[in-house]
């Protein structure tokens, strides 16, 4: 079990409400995620969604990396496993299928969601980033999921999200060859929305954009996001029917 301080929730006040920062805080592990971290991320997103004062969720990591992926060295807790039967064998360890639920909660969160990517942003960290509405990165980020080089498969849901975010021609080298991207490459294929200089204070650099999101009308954002996700996840006829029902 990771230390409770390995995941930090911080609120930043703006003129329009709170920006809630969800901060991975295991810098000695490059913010690699164990099961406790996945549970905490899901709970924090749900808590922010239920808090009327929160206008934006921002996910980031302290130290030299956003997230190096799952912590394959993590040992199981001696306590009864609350997620027994909800794991998938990834050969190098037991990866929690719970990530599918946690990343799904983040993806469908009605609030604006932003992730700040620096250093390594790999594996499960990469998967969480694809669940956010906006991805901001430093130019020297190492971003993607190279686990195919270890004969591991895309078990964590990004295989669904990636083709819905970028063109198929960009999916192939990322998914099939395990190529990682720097900020410029990720921006060029449309996966990252803004790139900042290496070594910058990414949270400070992102603040004007986070403030811009906080100023948006929550109801309008929520309904727009719901319609977009419905359009992405459904066939055209079903999405059109939902849009007409909402407009009625």
Short mmCIF file of C-alpha atoms in Angstrom, two decimals:
data_model
loop_
_atom_site.label_atom_id
_atom_site.label_comp_id
_atom_site.label_asym_id
_atom_site.label_seq_id
_atom_site.Cartn_x
_atom_site.Cartn_y
_atom_site.Cartn_z
CA UNK A 1 0.00 0.00 0.00
CA UNK A 2 1.43 3.39 -0.98
CA UNK A 3 1.76 6.23 1.49
CA UNK A 4 -1.36 8.44 1.80
CA UNK A 5 0.83 11.40 0.84
CA UNK A 6 1.53 9.77 -2.52
CA UNK A 7 -1.61 11.42 -3.87
CA UNK A 8 -2.40 15.06 -3.08
CA UNK A 9 -5.58 17.05 -3.67
CA UNK A 10 -5.13 20.84 -3.79
CA UNK A 11 -7.68 23.55 -4.51
CA UNK A 12 -6.74 26.76 -6.32
CA UNK A 13 -9.25 29.60 -6.10
CA UNK A 14 -10.25 31.63 -9.13
CA UNK A 15 -12.82 34.38 -9.63
CA UNK A 16 -15.29 31.78 -10.86
CA UNK A 17 -14.67 28.80 -8.60
CA UNK A 18 -12.04 26.21 -7.75
CA UNK A 19 -9.47 24.48 -9.89
CA UNK A 20 -8.97 21.12 -8.21
CA UNK A 21 -5.46 19.76 -8.69
CA UNK A 22 -5.03 15.99 -8.39
CA UNK A 23 -1.30 15.51 -7.92
CA UNK A 24 0.64 12.25 -8.17
CA UNK A 25 3.31 12.55 -5.49
CA UNK A 26 5.71 9.61 -5.65
CA UNK A 27 8.67 11.36 -7.27
CA UNK A 28 11.09 8.64 -6.15
CA UNK A 29 9.01 6.18 -8.22
CA UNK A 30 8.49 8.63 -11.11
CA UNK A 31 4.87 8.61 -9.94
CA UNK A 32 4.33 5.00 -10.96
CA UNK A 33 0.84 3.92 -9.95
CA UNK A 34 -0.08 1.12 -7.59
CA UNK A 35 -3.63 -0.03 -6.93
CA UNK A 36 -4.13 2.48 -4.12
CA UNK A 37 -3.38 5.32 -6.51
CA UNK A 38 -5.98 4.15 -9.01
CA UNK A 39 -8.57 3.96 -6.22
CA UNK A 40 -7.65 7.46 -5.01
CA UNK A 41 -7.84 8.98 -8.48
CA UNK A 42 -11.33 7.57 -9.05
CA UNK A 43 -12.55 8.74 -5.64
CA UNK A 44 -11.07 12.22 -6.14
CA UNK A 45 -12.73 12.67 -9.53
CA UNK A 46 -16.08 11.56 -8.10
CA UNK A 47 -15.68 13.94 -5.15
CA UNK A 48 -14.85 16.87 -7.43
CA UNK A 49 -17.84 16.08 -9.64
CA UNK A 50 -20.13 16.29 -6.61
CA UNK A 51 -18.64 19.60 -5.40
CA UNK A 52 -20.47 22.61 -6.86
CA UNK A 53 -17.49 24.86 -6.13
CA UNK A 54 -15.13 22.93 -8.41
CA UNK A 55 -14.99 24.19 -11.98
CA UNK A 56 -11.94 22.37 -13.40
CA UNK A 57 -9.99 19.19 -12.62
CA UNK A 58 -6.26 19.23 -13.35
CA UNK A 59 -4.16 16.05 -13.11
CA UNK A 60 -0.38 16.37 -12.75
CA UNK A 61 2.68 14.78 -11.20
CA UNK A 62 5.49 16.08 -8.98
CA UNK A 63 9.16 15.54 -9.63
CA UNK A 64 10.82 14.47 -12.87
CA UNK A 65 7.80 12.79 -14.46
CA UNK A 66 4.06 12.91 -14.75
CA UNK A 67 3.73 9.11 -14.49
CA UNK A 68 6.03 6.28 -15.58
CA UNK A 69 3.15 3.79 -15.70
CA UNK A 70 2.09 1.08 -13.28
CA UNK A 71 4.37 0.19 -10.39
CA UNK A 72 5.28 -3.40 -11.26
CA UNK A 73 7.30 -3.70 -8.05
CA UNK A 74 4.31 -2.99 -5.82
CA UNK A 75 3.47 -5.75 -3.42
CA UNK A 76 -0.05 -6.78 -2.58
CA UNK A 77 -1.48 -5.65 0.72
CA UNK A 78 -1.86 -8.36 3.40
CA UNK A 79 -5.43 -7.12 3.84
CA UNK A 80 -8.30 -8.74 1.90
CA UNK A 81 -8.28 -7.56 -1.71
CA UNK A 82 -11.43 -5.45 -2.33
CA UNK A 83 -10.92 -5.88 -6.07
CA UNK A 84 -10.44 -9.65 -6.15
CA UNK A 85 -11.40 -10.97 -9.56
CA UNK A 86 -11.01 -7.56 -11.20
CA UNK A 87 -7.39 -7.86 -12.37
CA UNK A 88 -5.75 -8.81 -15.62
CA UNK A 89 -2.50 -10.76 -15.86
CA UNK A 90 0.07 -8.69 -17.74
CA UNK A 91 2.95 -11.19 -17.34
CA UNK A 92 5.15 -8.63 -15.59
CA UNK A 93 2.70 -8.32 -12.75
CA UNK A 94 -0.95 -7.95 -11.96
CA UNK A 95 -2.46 -4.87 -13.54
CA UNK A 96 -5.78 -3.83 -12.07
CA UNK A 97 -8.74 -3.86 -14.40
CA UNK A 98 -9.97 -1.26 -11.92
CA UNK A 99 -8.06 1.24 -14.09
CA UNK A 100 -10.75 0.76 -16.72
CA UNK A 101 -13.35 2.00 -14.24
CA UNK A 102 -11.18 4.81 -12.89
CA UNK A 103 -10.24 6.11 -16.33
CA UNK A 104 -13.88 5.79 -17.39
CA UNK A 105 -15.02 7.97 -14.49
CA UNK A 106 -12.44 10.58 -15.52
CA UNK A 107 -13.47 10.44 -19.18
CA UNK A 108 -17.15 10.94 -18.42
CA UNK A 109 -16.63 13.58 -15.74
CA UNK A 110 -18.88 16.55 -16.66
CA UNK A 111 -16.25 19.07 -15.56
CA UNK A 112 -13.41 20.28 -17.78
CA UNK A 113 -10.46 17.94 -17.26
CA UNK A 114 -6.84 18.79 -18.02
CA UNK A 115 -3.63 16.78 -17.67
CA UNK A 116 -0.14 18.28 -17.44
CA UNK A 117 2.48 16.04 -19.04
CA UNK A 118 6.21 16.25 -18.41
CA UNK A 119 9.12 13.86 -18.16
CA UNK A 120 7.79 10.33 -18.64
CA UNK A 121 4.06 10.01 -19.36
CA UNK A 122 3.72 6.31 -20.09
CA UNK A 123 1.52 3.26 -19.59
CA UNK A 124 -1.37 3.87 -17.23
CA UNK A 125 -0.39 7.55 -17.02
CA UNK A 126 -0.79 7.71 -20.79
CA UNK A 127 -4.17 6.01 -20.48
CA UNK A 128 -5.41 8.51 -17.90
CA UNK A 129 -4.25 11.37 -20.10
CA UNK A 130 -6.39 10.11 -22.98
CA UNK A 131 -9.41 10.31 -20.68
CA UNK A 132 -8.93 14.06 -20.17
CA UNK A 133 -10.45 16.78 -22.32
CA UNK A 134 -7.15 18.64 -22.71
CA UNK A 135 -3.51 17.56 -22.69
CA UNK A 136 -0.75 20.14 -22.12
CA UNK A 137 2.87 19.03 -22.33
CA UNK A 138 6.47 20.14 -22.17
CA UNK A 139 8.46 19.88 -25.39
CA UNK A 140 10.71 17.13 -24.00
CA UNK A 141 7.97 14.84 -22.68
CA UNK A 142 8.35 11.09 -23.33
CA UNK A 143 4.74 10.20 -24.07
CA UNK A 144 3.03 6.97 -25.07
CA UNK A 145 2.83 3.29 -24.27
CA UNK A 146 5.88 1.25 -25.38
CA UNK A 147 4.81 -1.95 -23.60
CA UNK A 148 4.31 -3.78 -26.89
CA UNK A 149 8.10 -4.13 -26.87
CA UNK A 150 7.64 -6.33 -23.81
CA UNK A 151 4.96 -8.38 -25.57
CA UNK A 152 2.24 -6.68 -23.51
CA UNK A 153 -1.08 -5.74 -25.03
CA UNK A 154 -3.28 -2.66 -24.73
CA UNK A 155 -5.30 -3.97 -21.80
CA UNK A 156 -6.19 -0.66 -20.18
CA UNK A 157 -8.63 1.01 -22.56
CA UNK A 158 -6.47 3.40 -24.56
CA UNK A 159 -6.93 1.23 -27.65
CA UNK A 160 -10.54 2.47 -27.66
CA UNK A 161 -9.78 6.13 -26.98
CA UNK A 162 -6.74 6.75 -29.17
CA UNK A 163 -8.46 6.15 -32.55
CA UNK A 164 -11.21 8.52 -31.45
CA UNK A 165 -8.73 11.30 -30.70
CA UNK A 166 -6.35 11.19 -33.67
CA UNK A 167 -6.29 10.02 -37.28
CA UNK A 168 -5.66 6.33 -37.96
CA UNK A 169 -2.33 7.15 -39.62
CA UNK A 170 -1.11 8.46 -36.27
CA UNK A 171 -2.53 5.49 -34.35
CA UNK A 172 -0.43 2.88 -36.13
CA UNK A 173 3.09 3.86 -34.97
CA UNK A 174 1.87 4.64 -31.46
CA UNK A 175 -0.14 1.45 -30.97
CA UNK A 176 1.59 -1.13 -33.16
CA UNK A 177 5.20 0.01 -32.91
CA UNK A 178 5.11 1.44 -29.38
CA UNK A 179 6.66 4.70 -30.53
CA UNK A 180 6.72 7.41 -27.90
CA UNK A 181 6.30 11.07 -28.70
CA UNK A 182 7.80 14.34 -27.59
CA UNK A 183 5.63 17.41 -27.23
CA UNK A 184 5.99 18.58 -30.82
CA UNK A 185 5.15 15.17 -32.26
CA UNK A 186 2.12 14.77 -30.01
CA UNK A 187 0.94 18.26 -30.92
CA UNK A 188 1.42 17.61 -34.65
CA UNK A 189 -0.87 14.57 -34.57
CA UNK A 190 -3.47 16.45 -32.51
CA UNK A 191 -3.04 14.51 -29.26
CA UNK A 192 -1.58 17.42 -27.25
CA UNK A 193 -3.23 20.84 -27.29
CA UNK A 194 -0.33 23.05 -26.18
CA UNK A 195 3.43 22.61 -25.74
CA UNK A 196 5.61 24.52 -23.27
CA UNK A 197 9.40 24.80 -22.86
CA UNK A 198 11.26 21.98 -21.16
CA UNK A 199 11.89 22.60 -17.47
CA UNK A 200 9.15 25.20 -17.09
CA UNK A 201 6.72 25.32 -14.20
CA UNK A 202 3.98 23.60 -16.16
CA UNK A 203 1.28 24.33 -13.62
CA UNK A 204 2.07 28.05 -13.72
CA UNK A 205 2.28 27.99 -17.51
CA UNK A 206 -1.12 26.31 -17.70
CA UNK A 207 -2.81 28.70 -15.27
CA UNK A 208 -4.23 31.14 -17.87
CA UNK A 209 -5.83 28.26 -19.72
CA UNK A 210 -7.17 26.71 -16.52
CA UNK A 211 -8.66 30.08 -15.57
CA UNK A 212 -10.27 30.28 -19.01
CA UNK A 213 -11.92 26.92 -18.47
CA UNK A 214 -13.07 27.92 -14.98
CA UNK A 215 -14.89 30.91 -16.43
CA UNK A 216 -17.05 28.79 -18.74
CA UNK A 217 -20.70 28.12 -17.91
CA UNK A 218 -20.76 24.71 -16.19
CA UNK A 219 -24.13 23.62 -17.59
CA UNK A 220 -23.17 24.48 -21.16
CA UNK A 221 -19.86 22.65 -20.83
CA UNK A 222 -21.52 19.62 -19.28
CA UNK A 223 -24.16 19.31 -22.00
CA UNK A 224 -21.67 19.92 -24.82
CA UNK A 225 -19.30 17.30 -23.45
CA UNK A 226 -22.10 14.77 -23.03
CA UNK A 227 -23.20 15.26 -26.64
CA UNK A 228 -19.65 14.98 -27.98
CA UNK A 229 -18.96 11.76 -26.07
CA UNK A 230 -22.30 10.38 -27.18
CA UNK A 231 -21.42 11.22 -30.77
CA UNK A 232 -18.02 9.56 -30.46
CA UNK A 233 -19.26 6.45 -28.70
CA UNK A 234 -22.47 5.83 -30.63
CA UNK A 235 -23.37 5.27 -34.26
CA UNK A 236 -24.47 8.33 -36.21
CA UNK A 237 -28.21 7.64 -36.00
CA UNK A 238 -28.20 7.21 -32.22
CA UNK A 239 -26.10 10.35 -31.73
CA UNK A 240 -28.40 12.40 -33.96
CA UNK A 241 -31.46 11.22 -32.05
CA UNK A 242 -29.85 12.20 -28.73
CA UNK A 243 -28.99 15.66 -30.06
CA UNK A 244 -32.57 16.18 -31.23
CA UNK A 245 -33.96 15.03 -27.88
CA UNK A 246 -31.69 17.45 -26.02
CA UNK A 247 -32.69 20.35 -28.26
CA UNK A 248 -36.42 19.64 -27.90
#
